[in-house]
XYZ file of C-alpha atoms in Angstrom:
711
model
C 228.373 -15.614 257.084
C 230.988 -18.397 257.266
C 232.787 -19.326 260.463
C 235.885 -17.479 259.258
C 233.810 -14.453 258.359
C 232.180 -14.592 261.768
C 235.541 -14.564 263.522
C 236.502 -11.564 261.420
C 233.228 -9.832 262.131
C 232.834 -10.542 265.846
C 235.131 -11.047 268.797
C 233.559 -12.181 272.030
C 235.110 -11.831 275.453
C 234.337 -10.983 279.051
C 234.381 -7.373 280.129
C 236.422 -6.350 283.107
C 233.260 -6.321 285.205
C 232.308 -9.871 284.301
C 229.874 -8.941 281.563
C 229.759 -9.485 277.813
C 232.023 -7.566 275.427
C 231.540 -7.864 271.684
C 233.861 -6.320 269.136
C 232.546 -6.007 265.596
C 233.684 -4.896 262.172
C 232.251 -1.868 260.385
C 232.254 -1.741 256.633
C 233.547 1.819 256.192
C 236.680 1.366 258.254
C 240.142 0.639 256.957
C 241.947 -2.291 258.490
C 244.349 -1.130 261.140
C 248.023 -1.792 261.647
C 249.383 -0.347 264.914
C 249.032 -1.701 268.425
C 246.500 -0.259 270.878
C 247.209 3.226 272.207
C 248.532 3.746 275.720
C 246.480 5.526 278.332
C 243.040 4.944 279.744
C 240.334 3.430 277.587
C 236.617 3.606 278.296
C 236.327 -0.154 277.835
C 238.630 -3.125 278.367
C 240.405 -4.128 275.185
C 240.594 -7.908 274.628
C 243.939 -9.530 274.090
C 244.827 -11.050 270.755
C 244.565 -9.765 267.213
C 241.759 -7.236 267.069
C 242.837 -5.537 263.861
C 239.582 -6.221 262.045
C 237.335 -4.807 264.726
C 235.930 -1.304 264.729
C 233.384 -0.983 267.503
C 232.433 -2.503 270.819
C 229.220 -3.227 272.629
C 229.432 -3.990 276.334
C 226.748 -5.531 278.550
C 227.552 -5.192 282.233
C 226.090 -7.141 285.182
C 224.059 -4.087 286.213
C 222.207 -4.289 282.841
C 223.951 -1.238 281.395
C 224.488 -1.594 277.656
C 227.288 0.642 276.384
C 228.218 1.256 272.777
C 231.811 2.403 272.256
C 231.466 4.500 269.095
C 234.477 5.112 266.821
C 232.735 8.062 265.129
C 232.765 11.608 266.487
C 229.652 13.262 267.916
C 229.502 16.782 266.516
C 225.806 17.454 266.831
C 224.596 15.019 264.187
C 223.389 12.512 266.794
C 225.567 9.557 265.830
C 226.011 8.325 269.406
C 222.247 7.953 269.659
C 221.690 6.642 266.124
C 224.266 3.873 266.412
C 222.987 2.919 269.849
C 219.401 2.743 268.550
C 220.307 0.268 265.802
C 222.237 -1.961 268.185
C 219.602 -1.737 270.887
C 216.838 -2.595 268.413
C 218.392 -5.881 267.348
C 219.632 -6.632 270.847
C 216.137 -5.889 272.191
C 217.734 -3.811 274.919
C 215.838 -1.697 277.396
C 216.523 1.810 276.064
C 216.629 3.180 279.600
C 219.813 1.150 280.197
C 221.615 2.126 276.981
C 224.652 4.411 276.989
C 227.116 5.521 274.321
C 230.591 7.008 274.490
C 233.421 7.981 272.198
C 236.062 5.381 271.535
C 239.685 6.322 272.113
C 241.883 6.498 269.036
C 243.023 2.916 268.665
C 243.572 1.732 265.128
C 244.342 -1.859 266.131
C 240.994 -2.139 267.879
C 238.692 0.202 265.988
C 240.194 0.452 262.514
C 240.638 3.814 260.850
C 238.495 6.315 262.725
C 237.104 9.168 260.673
C 233.706 10.857 260.569
C 232.456 12.588 257.436
C 230.529 12.238 254.216
C 227.344 11.332 256.095
C 228.631 7.743 256.221
C 228.431 6.762 259.875
C 224.999 5.137 259.725
C 224.628 4.219 256.073
C 227.977 2.411 255.860
C 227.452 0.465 259.077
C 223.744 -0.406 258.945
C 224.157 -4.129 258.252
C 227.108 -4.608 260.589
C 225.366 -2.902 263.481
C 222.180 -4.918 263.066
C 224.053 -8.223 262.863
C 226.085 -7.368 265.928
C 223.018 -6.585 268.001
C 221.258 -9.697 266.727
C 224.279 -11.887 267.482
C 224.459 -10.590 271.041
C 220.741 -11.253 271.492
C 221.139 -14.811 270.188
C 223.997 -15.468 272.611
C 221.969 -14.205 275.557
C 219.051 -16.418 274.549
C 221.389 -19.405 274.242
C 222.821 -18.737 277.695
C 219.346 -18.564 279.221
C 218.175 -21.725 277.455
C 221.230 -23.614 278.679
C 220.719 -22.311 282.219
C 217.043 -23.322 282.245
C 217.521 -26.579 280.325
C 214.934 -25.689 277.689
C 215.036 -25.604 273.865
C 216.226 -22.397 272.247
C 213.019 -22.185 270.254
C 211.005 -21.766 273.448
C 212.903 -18.629 274.453
C 212.354 -15.076 273.314
C 213.271 -11.609 274.499
C 211.557 -8.577 275.871
C 213.419 -5.302 276.360
C 216.436 -6.069 278.527
C 215.634 -9.697 279.370
C 215.202 -13.232 278.048
C 211.822 -14.851 278.682
C 210.512 -18.439 278.625
C 206.797 -18.403 277.945
C 206.195 -21.994 279.010
C 207.416 -21.534 282.566
C 207.033 -17.789 282.916
C 210.698 -17.477 283.796
C 212.781 -14.467 282.784
C 216.312 -13.256 283.353
C 217.964 -9.883 282.909
C 220.646 -9.420 280.294
C 223.106 -8.292 282.946
C 222.704 -11.554 284.862
C 223.199 -13.599 281.677
C 226.098 -11.628 280.227
C 228.929 -13.592 281.866
C 227.481 -16.915 280.710
C 226.769 -15.572 277.222
C 230.499 -15.043 276.700
C 230.847 -18.808 276.232
C 228.115 -19.125 273.605
C 228.883 -19.217 269.886
C 227.086 -16.590 267.814
C 225.064 -18.010 264.914
C 226.415 -17.830 261.384
C 223.427 -15.735 260.357
C 221.777 -14.199 263.410
C 218.063 -13.662 262.801
C 217.218 -9.990 262.353
C 214.081 -8.449 263.760
C 211.069 -7.955 261.535
C 210.880 -4.194 260.877
C 207.185 -4.394 261.703
C 208.236 -5.191 265.290
C 210.735 -2.361 265.657
C 210.428 -0.626 268.998
C 213.085 2.032 268.435
C 214.044 2.396 264.787
C 211.738 4.832 263.070
C 210.447 6.283 266.338
C 211.290 9.801 267.578
C 213.848 9.170 270.322
C 215.529 11.689 272.649
C 219.299 11.864 272.241
C 221.556 10.131 274.729
C 223.731 13.249 274.941
C 220.809 15.609 275.399
C 220.878 15.861 279.193
C 224.653 16.343 279.613
C 224.640 19.057 276.964
C 221.720 20.873 278.561
C 223.186 20.650 282.064
C 226.709 21.576 280.984
C 228.188 18.214 281.949
C 229.280 17.425 278.387
C 232.988 18.085 277.894
C 234.077 19.840 274.712
C 237.667 20.473 273.732
C 237.641 23.975 275.197
C 236.381 22.570 278.513
C 239.393 20.322 279.119
C 241.198 21.119 282.365
C 244.387 19.424 283.539
C 246.778 20.131 286.419
C 249.406 22.758 285.521
C 247.683 23.459 282.200
C 249.101 26.273 280.081
C 247.295 28.041 277.238
C 248.983 28.872 273.939
C 248.020 31.156 271.083
C 249.860 31.475 267.795
C 250.798 34.435 265.648
C 250.707 33.149 262.063
C 251.784 34.630 258.721
C 248.852 36.626 257.308
C 249.494 35.507 253.712
C 249.358 32.073 252.110
C 252.942 30.846 251.920
C 254.304 33.585 254.182
C 256.912 32.979 256.872
C 258.517 34.654 259.856
C 261.035 37.419 259.096
C 261.875 39.087 262.434
C 260.706 38.685 266.016
C 261.061 40.759 269.169
C 259.270 39.044 272.069
C 260.498 41.355 274.844
C 257.178 43.106 275.400
C 255.233 39.865 275.119
C 257.326 38.171 277.794
C 256.612 41.110 280.119
C 252.834 40.586 279.981
C 251.591 39.226 283.340
C 250.839 35.520 283.040
C 253.003 34.894 279.986
C 255.369 31.966 280.587
C 257.267 31.675 277.320
C 257.418 32.592 273.645
C 258.552 29.900 271.209
C 258.923 29.608 267.463
C 257.252 26.695 265.676
C 256.852 25.988 261.944
C 253.396 27.615 261.849
C 254.533 30.867 263.503
C 255.209 32.211 266.993
C 253.489 30.727 270.053
C 252.832 32.603 273.275
C 252.439 30.265 276.258
C 250.614 31.633 279.289
C 248.693 30.776 282.422
C 245.339 31.508 280.809
C 243.746 32.536 277.521
C 243.640 36.277 278.194
C 247.336 36.443 279.006
C 248.128 34.429 275.875
C 246.046 36.817 273.758
C 247.610 39.941 275.266
C 251.053 38.438 274.934
C 250.443 37.693 271.274
C 249.228 41.262 270.752
C 252.503 42.507 272.267
C 254.729 40.600 269.848
C 256.781 42.771 267.527
C 256.904 40.611 264.434
C 257.370 41.019 260.694
C 256.567 38.487 258.012
C 257.956 37.632 254.612
C 254.783 37.655 252.479
C 255.948 34.869 250.178
C 254.920 34.200 246.577
C 251.195 34.912 247.018
C 251.322 38.486 248.287
C 249.350 39.696 245.282
C 246.449 37.287 245.669
C 243.064 38.989 245.339
C 239.442 37.996 244.919
C 239.557 39.461 241.423
C 242.528 37.238 240.561
C 240.682 34.154 241.787
C 237.635 35.006 239.692
C 239.722 35.705 236.597
C 241.527 32.384 236.963
C 238.245 30.489 237.167
C 236.771 32.308 234.168
C 239.868 31.640 232.091
C 239.888 27.934 232.903
C 236.181 27.065 232.757
C 235.793 26.950 228.939
C 238.314 24.111 228.713
C 238.534 21.130 230.986
C 238.280 17.363 230.993
C 235.075 15.692 229.840
C 233.157 14.293 232.810
C 229.947 13.267 231.057
C 228.868 13.233 227.423
C 225.366 12.089 226.506
C 224.157 12.766 222.979
C 225.522 15.889 221.299
C 224.810 18.898 223.504
C 226.840 21.353 221.416
C 224.964 20.461 218.233
C 221.562 20.515 219.933
C 222.221 23.908 221.509
C 223.516 25.383 218.263
C 220.418 24.207 216.391
C 217.892 25.318 219.013
C 215.676 28.333 218.471
C 215.538 29.074 222.210
C 218.681 28.801 224.281
C 219.845 30.139 227.635
C 223.385 30.844 228.834
C 224.440 31.686 232.368
C 227.578 31.952 234.468
C 227.324 31.038 238.144
C 230.062 31.839 240.627
C 230.464 31.025 244.310
C 233.209 32.191 246.702
C 235.449 30.383 249.112
C 233.669 29.713 252.405
C 234.906 29.277 255.973
C 233.525 26.493 258.155
C 232.818 28.870 261.057
C 232.305 26.193 263.691
C 230.738 27.670 266.812
C 233.563 26.259 268.941
C 236.836 27.620 267.532
C 239.616 25.129 266.918
C 241.502 23.966 269.977
C 243.490 21.014 271.249
C 245.209 20.057 274.486
C 248.386 17.983 274.468
C 251.103 16.805 276.779
C 254.296 15.426 275.257
C 256.395 12.957 277.202
C 259.536 10.991 276.424
C 257.461 7.953 275.458
C 254.861 9.706 273.298
C 251.989 12.118 273.774
C 248.406 12.379 274.945
C 245.781 14.662 273.395
C 242.285 15.836 274.295
C 240.361 17.491 271.473
C 237.299 17.543 269.283
C 238.315 15.814 266.071
C 236.600 14.122 263.168
C 239.678 12.013 262.465
C 241.337 10.461 265.545
C 243.406 8.148 263.344
C 244.878 11.123 261.485
C 245.641 12.761 264.825
C 247.640 9.700 265.840
C 249.498 9.591 262.540
C 250.300 13.305 262.710
C 251.634 12.915 266.229
C 253.806 10.009 265.169
C 255.297 11.997 262.297
C 256.020 15.077 264.410
C 257.449 13.277 267.434
C 259.177 10.474 265.566
C 257.369 7.700 267.398
C 254.858 4.993 266.558
C 251.167 5.915 266.223
C 250.337 3.672 269.165
C 252.387 6.025 271.361
C 249.903 8.839 270.705
C 246.837 8.589 272.955
C 243.818 10.523 271.698
C 240.696 11.336 273.706
C 237.837 12.543 271.508
C 235.742 15.208 273.184
C 232.358 16.470 272.011
C 232.755 18.732 268.972
C 231.215 22.188 268.876
C 230.681 21.812 265.152
C 232.817 20.063 262.569
C 231.463 20.568 259.027
C 234.644 18.929 257.706
C 237.060 21.405 259.308
C 237.879 19.162 262.251
C 238.953 16.354 259.948
C 242.052 18.451 259.246
C 245.066 18.190 261.561
C 246.872 21.527 261.208
C 245.875 22.557 264.721
C 247.001 19.148 265.988
C 250.456 19.628 264.510
C 250.679 23.069 266.085
C 249.813 21.991 269.623
C 252.214 19.052 269.461
C 255.056 21.240 268.206
C 254.456 23.664 271.065
C 254.041 20.940 273.689
C 257.238 19.265 272.503
C 259.110 22.359 273.694
C 257.558 22.102 277.177
C 257.674 18.349 277.800
C 255.531 17.170 280.660
C 253.467 20.373 280.768
C 249.962 20.210 279.268
C 249.403 22.824 276.567
C 245.986 23.925 275.355
C 246.188 25.636 271.972
C 243.271 27.993 271.346
C 242.438 29.594 268.011
C 240.559 32.879 268.089
C 237.638 33.406 265.731
C 239.896 35.531 263.539
C 242.503 32.756 263.490
C 239.830 30.319 262.412
C 238.476 32.549 259.641
C 241.826 33.704 258.270
C 244.097 30.755 258.834
C 242.019 27.748 257.999
C 240.871 25.579 255.152
C 237.980 26.642 252.929
C 235.164 25.359 250.754
C 236.548 25.828 247.234
C 235.370 28.651 245.051
C 233.703 27.500 241.850
C 232.508 28.828 238.530
C 230.023 27.138 236.187
C 229.318 28.106 232.587
C 225.877 26.759 231.699
C 224.180 26.515 228.316
C 220.787 24.985 227.682
C 218.335 24.546 224.853
C 214.561 24.160 224.637
C 212.554 22.242 222.072
C 209.767 23.791 220.029
C 207.307 23.298 222.874
C 209.500 24.991 225.466
C 210.828 21.882 227.236
C 214.554 21.514 228.067
C 216.386 19.065 225.780
C 220.087 19.961 226.034
C 222.434 20.882 228.859
C 226.081 21.883 228.829
C 227.979 22.780 232.003
C 231.657 23.661 232.298
C 233.015 23.769 235.844
C 236.222 25.280 237.192
C 237.002 24.720 240.862
C 240.101 24.016 242.966
C 240.575 20.367 243.848
C 240.228 18.931 247.327
C 241.090 15.380 246.332
C 244.450 16.174 244.739
C 245.806 16.513 248.288
C 245.531 12.722 248.453
C 247.248 12.018 245.148
C 246.876 12.396 241.368
C 243.303 12.766 240.141
C 241.987 9.873 238.039
C 241.507 11.230 234.512
C 242.146 14.707 235.918
C 238.703 14.874 237.547
C 237.940 15.737 241.159
C 234.683 13.886 241.768
C 233.758 16.181 244.654
C 233.944 19.220 242.368
C 231.435 17.791 239.894
C 229.103 15.833 242.161
C 225.489 16.684 241.481
C 226.344 17.634 237.897
C 228.076 14.467 236.750
C 225.017 12.586 238.005
C 222.428 15.157 236.912
C 219.158 13.249 237.427
C 217.093 14.841 234.673
C 216.162 12.786 231.598
C 217.709 14.991 228.922
C 218.917 13.511 225.623
C 221.937 15.804 225.459
C 224.188 16.442 228.485
C 227.826 17.534 228.408
C 229.875 18.266 231.558
C 233.544 19.251 231.856
C 235.897 20.040 234.737
C 238.922 22.317 234.881
C 241.284 22.462 237.859
C 242.832 25.858 238.610
C 246.055 26.157 240.561
C 245.388 28.618 243.364
C 247.293 28.942 246.664
C 244.244 28.930 248.944
C 244.014 25.777 251.052
C 240.731 23.958 250.417
C 239.000 21.155 252.260
C 235.716 19.337 252.718
C 232.832 21.599 253.737
C 229.346 20.479 254.688
C 227.887 18.732 251.589
C 231.155 19.392 249.669
C 230.625 20.007 245.930
C 226.883 19.560 246.168
C 226.791 22.826 248.113
C 227.561 24.825 244.968
C 226.511 22.445 242.201
C 222.935 22.039 243.417
C 222.651 25.823 243.240
C 223.937 26.145 239.678
C 221.980 23.182 238.282
C 218.682 23.816 240.046
C 218.724 27.568 239.428
C 219.652 27.065 235.783
C 216.798 24.587 235.392
C 214.424 27.288 236.617
C 215.944 29.722 234.134
C 215.162 27.215 231.389
C 211.643 26.720 232.736
C 210.990 30.466 232.743
C 212.414 30.815 229.234
C 209.988 28.138 228.051
C 207.041 29.526 229.976
C 206.751 26.377 232.080
C 205.966 25.756 235.724
C 209.273 24.760 237.416
C 207.569 21.913 239.261
C 206.085 20.492 236.063
C 209.470 20.697 234.336
C 210.994 18.656 237.127
C 208.200 16.110 237.138
C 208.577 15.628 233.391
C 212.361 15.213 233.577
C 212.333 12.972 236.668
C 210.154 10.345 235.041
C 212.627 7.560 235.928
C 213.475 8.892 239.401
C 210.720 7.838 241.826
C 212.603 8.989 244.929
C 213.114 12.453 243.452
C 209.487 12.612 242.382
C 208.408 11.465 245.833
C 210.164 14.230 247.751
C 209.221 16.821 245.144
C 205.530 15.962 245.362
C 205.592 15.841 249.166
C 207.319 19.218 249.496
C 205.198 21.129 246.980
C 201.971 19.702 248.384
C 202.847 20.726 251.941
C 204.050 24.144 250.747
C 200.836 24.800 248.834
C 202.542 25.227 245.478
C 200.318 27.202 243.139
C 198.107 28.621 245.872
C 197.927 32.397 246.448
C 200.550 34.130 248.584
C 200.557 37.565 250.207
C 201.584 40.324 247.829
C 205.336 40.541 247.363
C 206.033 36.874 248.080
C 206.967 33.968 245.824
C 207.934 30.317 246.122
C 210.939 28.507 244.714
C 211.683 24.795 244.575
C 214.821 22.661 244.291
C 215.595 18.928 244.385
C 218.975 17.321 244.946
C 220.438 13.902 245.680
C 223.549 13.559 247.820
C 225.067 11.059 250.239
C 222.469 8.403 249.474
C 219.466 10.637 250.216
C 217.176 12.835 248.133
C 215.838 16.159 249.410
C 213.356 18.653 247.987
C 212.846 22.105 249.450
C 210.353 24.867 248.779
C 211.286 28.352 249.988
C 208.816 31.192 250.464
C 210.603 34.513 249.956
C 209.980 38.252 249.869
C 212.236 41.293 249.552
C 212.555 43.599 252.545
C 214.769 46.705 252.555
C 216.515 45.506 249.416
C 217.428 42.054 250.700
C 215.781 38.623 250.540
C 213.651 37.564 253.475
C 213.010 33.824 253.722
C 209.762 33.266 255.583
C 209.248 29.525 255.285
C 211.089 26.446 254.082
C 209.328 23.134 253.517
C 211.738 20.221 253.297
C 211.027 16.622 252.281
C 213.708 13.956 252.628
C 213.911 10.362 251.457
C 216.814 8.887 253.401
C 215.732 5.270 253.059
C 214.698 3.751 256.343
C 214.699 6.566 258.909
C 216.401 5.684 262.184
C 215.396 8.601 264.407
C 212.893 11.010 262.803
C 213.480 13.540 265.570
C 217.159 13.733 264.750
C 216.514 13.771 261.005
C 214.315 16.821 261.462
C 217.009 18.465 263.583
C 219.632 17.846 260.905
C 217.415 19.224 258.154
C 216.898 22.379 260.216
C 220.617 22.612 260.915
C 221.598 22.133 257.269
C 219.002 24.637 256.066
C 220.256 27.289 258.485
C 223.891 26.580 257.601
C 223.017 26.769 253.902
C 221.046 29.965 254.423
C 224.055 31.568 256.113
C 226.160 30.733 253.072
C 223.531 31.874 250.580
C 222.819 35.174 252.322
C 226.163 36.131 253.813
C 229.037 33.699 253.251
C 232.129 34.849 251.368
C 235.877 34.834 251.915
C 237.629 37.685 250.094
C 241.340 38.238 249.472
C 243.377 41.424 249.274
C 247.168 41.623 249.066
C 247.416 37.908 249.762
C 245.361 38.107 252.959
C 241.890 37.010 253.985
C 239.767 40.107 254.559
C 237.125 38.625 256.873
C 237.803 38.002 260.554
C 235.030 37.649 263.112
C 231.268 37.385 262.743
C 231.045 41.124 262.101
C 232.656 40.590 258.694
C 231.790 36.921 258.194
C 228.190 36.907 259.465
C 225.925 33.926 259.948
C 222.140 33.919 259.946
C 220.684 35.514 263.081
C 217.567 34.360 264.865
C 215.556 37.209 263.375
C 216.430 35.926 259.886
C 215.465 32.328 260.609
C 212.500 31.011 258.615
C 209.830 28.611 259.774
C 211.082 25.154 258.777
C 208.791 22.188 258.198
C 210.300 18.769 257.550
C 208.638 15.734 256.011
C 210.487 12.454 256.542
C 209.384 9.930 253.938
C 209.214 6.336 255.142
C 211.123 3.849 253.028
C 212.461 0.322 253.263
C 215.809 0.991 251.565
C 218.969 1.027 253.715
C 219.522 4.354 255.490
C 221.054 7.225 253.562
C 222.985 10.188 254.889
C 221.276 12.884 256.930
C 223.883 15.381 258.171
C 224.556 17.022 254.799
C 221.775 16.413 252.209
C 219.495 19.130 253.599
C 221.931 21.903 252.660
C 222.283 21.785 248.829
C 218.649 22.537 247.836
C 218.344 25.613 250.071
C 220.233 28.207 247.987
C 218.582 27.301 244.671
C 215.122 27.196 246.263
C 215.638 30.733 247.582
C 217.094 31.984 244.302
C 214.297 30.349 242.319
C 211.768 32.181 244.483
C 213.594 35.440 243.751
C 213.551 34.629 240.033
C 209.782 34.112 240.237
C 209.408 37.329 242.219
C 211.665 39.641 240.200
C 212.181 37.920 236.867
C 215.938 38.206 237.410
C 218.256 35.254 238.087
C 220.908 35.254 240.809
C 224.254 34.513 239.182
C 226.584 34.776 242.177
C 226.515 34.027 245.883
C 226.025 35.405 248.449
C 222.784 36.910 247.175
C 223.026 40.617 246.404
C 219.993 42.187 244.753
C 221.388 45.682 244.242
């Protein structure tokens, strides 16, 4: 790291309390442009150009070490994971470590956005170097204070020690002096063999406040004179307001006002119940717009019409010729529906608009986008929009959108100076949001004379998420074909195409994105090929993963723990699936039976290779979370359309897995030396195919559409 690079990477200054404040760059962040946001900040922001800095670590005189984290904590444990990496290289006393959300401040933190399981894997090197640089500066300060060579000093958790004299000094006492030390060009990193934190099960920093109720989520925000708003929105995609009579709504006790905004009609009230009753009392009609005839059948027909064409994504060998010449071939069509995110905390945001800008309190995955949206709506600079990120009651990609941000700002702009909390009901969230795209895959495969797969052809049709950001390179949405474009199996003939349908349903990133459907189609189709050839599905995978040691590693670990090939109780079967996503590889074995005509998943064994594991306890928690989220989608999840409207509303029509349906989950975390991979999403994709493969073994019939329906 050159001196110039070091200045770009680190900025050293004194904290307001006389401690040490280090700003550092994170690789995944865009360079920022605006000035710092107004309003309170959890840490002092140094003067000068901080545009290249994305995170801050603060060491206070009382020994508290605080990490100001630009990413959002939505249950994935990023506050703890980031703090562990920093604390490891800093050699901090974990009992003194804290973490908190950064305010939205592009000039200080860069572009703030959380998604794609990137928070740890993109920042691994930067975080380690930052912690190591801070440790080196503290050692230098102690050596200067004691008048001894640097080489004679070392650290123990939370302090610098001098073995020769037995002296030691706390980090907090050295922090002010360390400000004046120059960090080394290449700070020495700790030997992984000496890690005290990384790789060890570690309780989360946010565990206690969440258990005690001290943690503040968006819905918990309370401000003086706060009003609550709820919106009546057009029920069809592209619909708009036709007529409005708000007389009855205004007469509801507690209702303060009724205002029109671009998204619909807002009822502003003293509390949520009054806002809901006021909305119910609105007499409103809607122009249905151009999509009034949209139906689930129309969506399916569009996908089926488009799938046989498409742009070539991958072409190895000559799949068409190999399939045509094969004696044994298999064809299958797999279809998945649109899915809602169904976060446990419905969407909400609190805002107050003033003459000089606005201030917001909300759970968001994208504080920078919140600022930009506010600037566009209010006609001000992004730095005039202060954003306080609360804990998120689930994100799954949905809270990286800003539609609810635009709504609350448009309402609050009509009541300047009065805080407005916009609350979405569960029905609002299910019917008025963004969705995981539907998808259809036409699969063809061929076996050689010995029954082994040799050719694979897959044609995919799915709405594009990425076209919202601009034209698609070569007409391909990479998220729609992930997991198929990089199919890991060593087949001589592979052909993949993608077709983009034009459908009016708004789509967005959903936990594990395209891997959520593509792992199902590829892994279930591979089992269909294995059954057609009379082969054990595990042996087929082992044979075709000959050049994929990570895939083989998780596969072998999962099937061994699951007891693959050993007897099961009558009426049960096992299924296996392997998938790579977000820098990690996961294998899952599901043990399934059929009870009262529906699948019953008894046990799931999961093995993950995510490189070097940071916190095994949190990795296990995320595997369990992803498996349950994936099981909800596989068993129940579907958004249907009739007359241009979403049919589903609350959990009675869009159910999630209940406790009585939850399987026993066992997770194996493989230990590796590679940089960390993602953890929040990779556990989801293998679940559906593992369950369906077990059903195929049990019944002899494949599952060609989700959610699973056996009748």
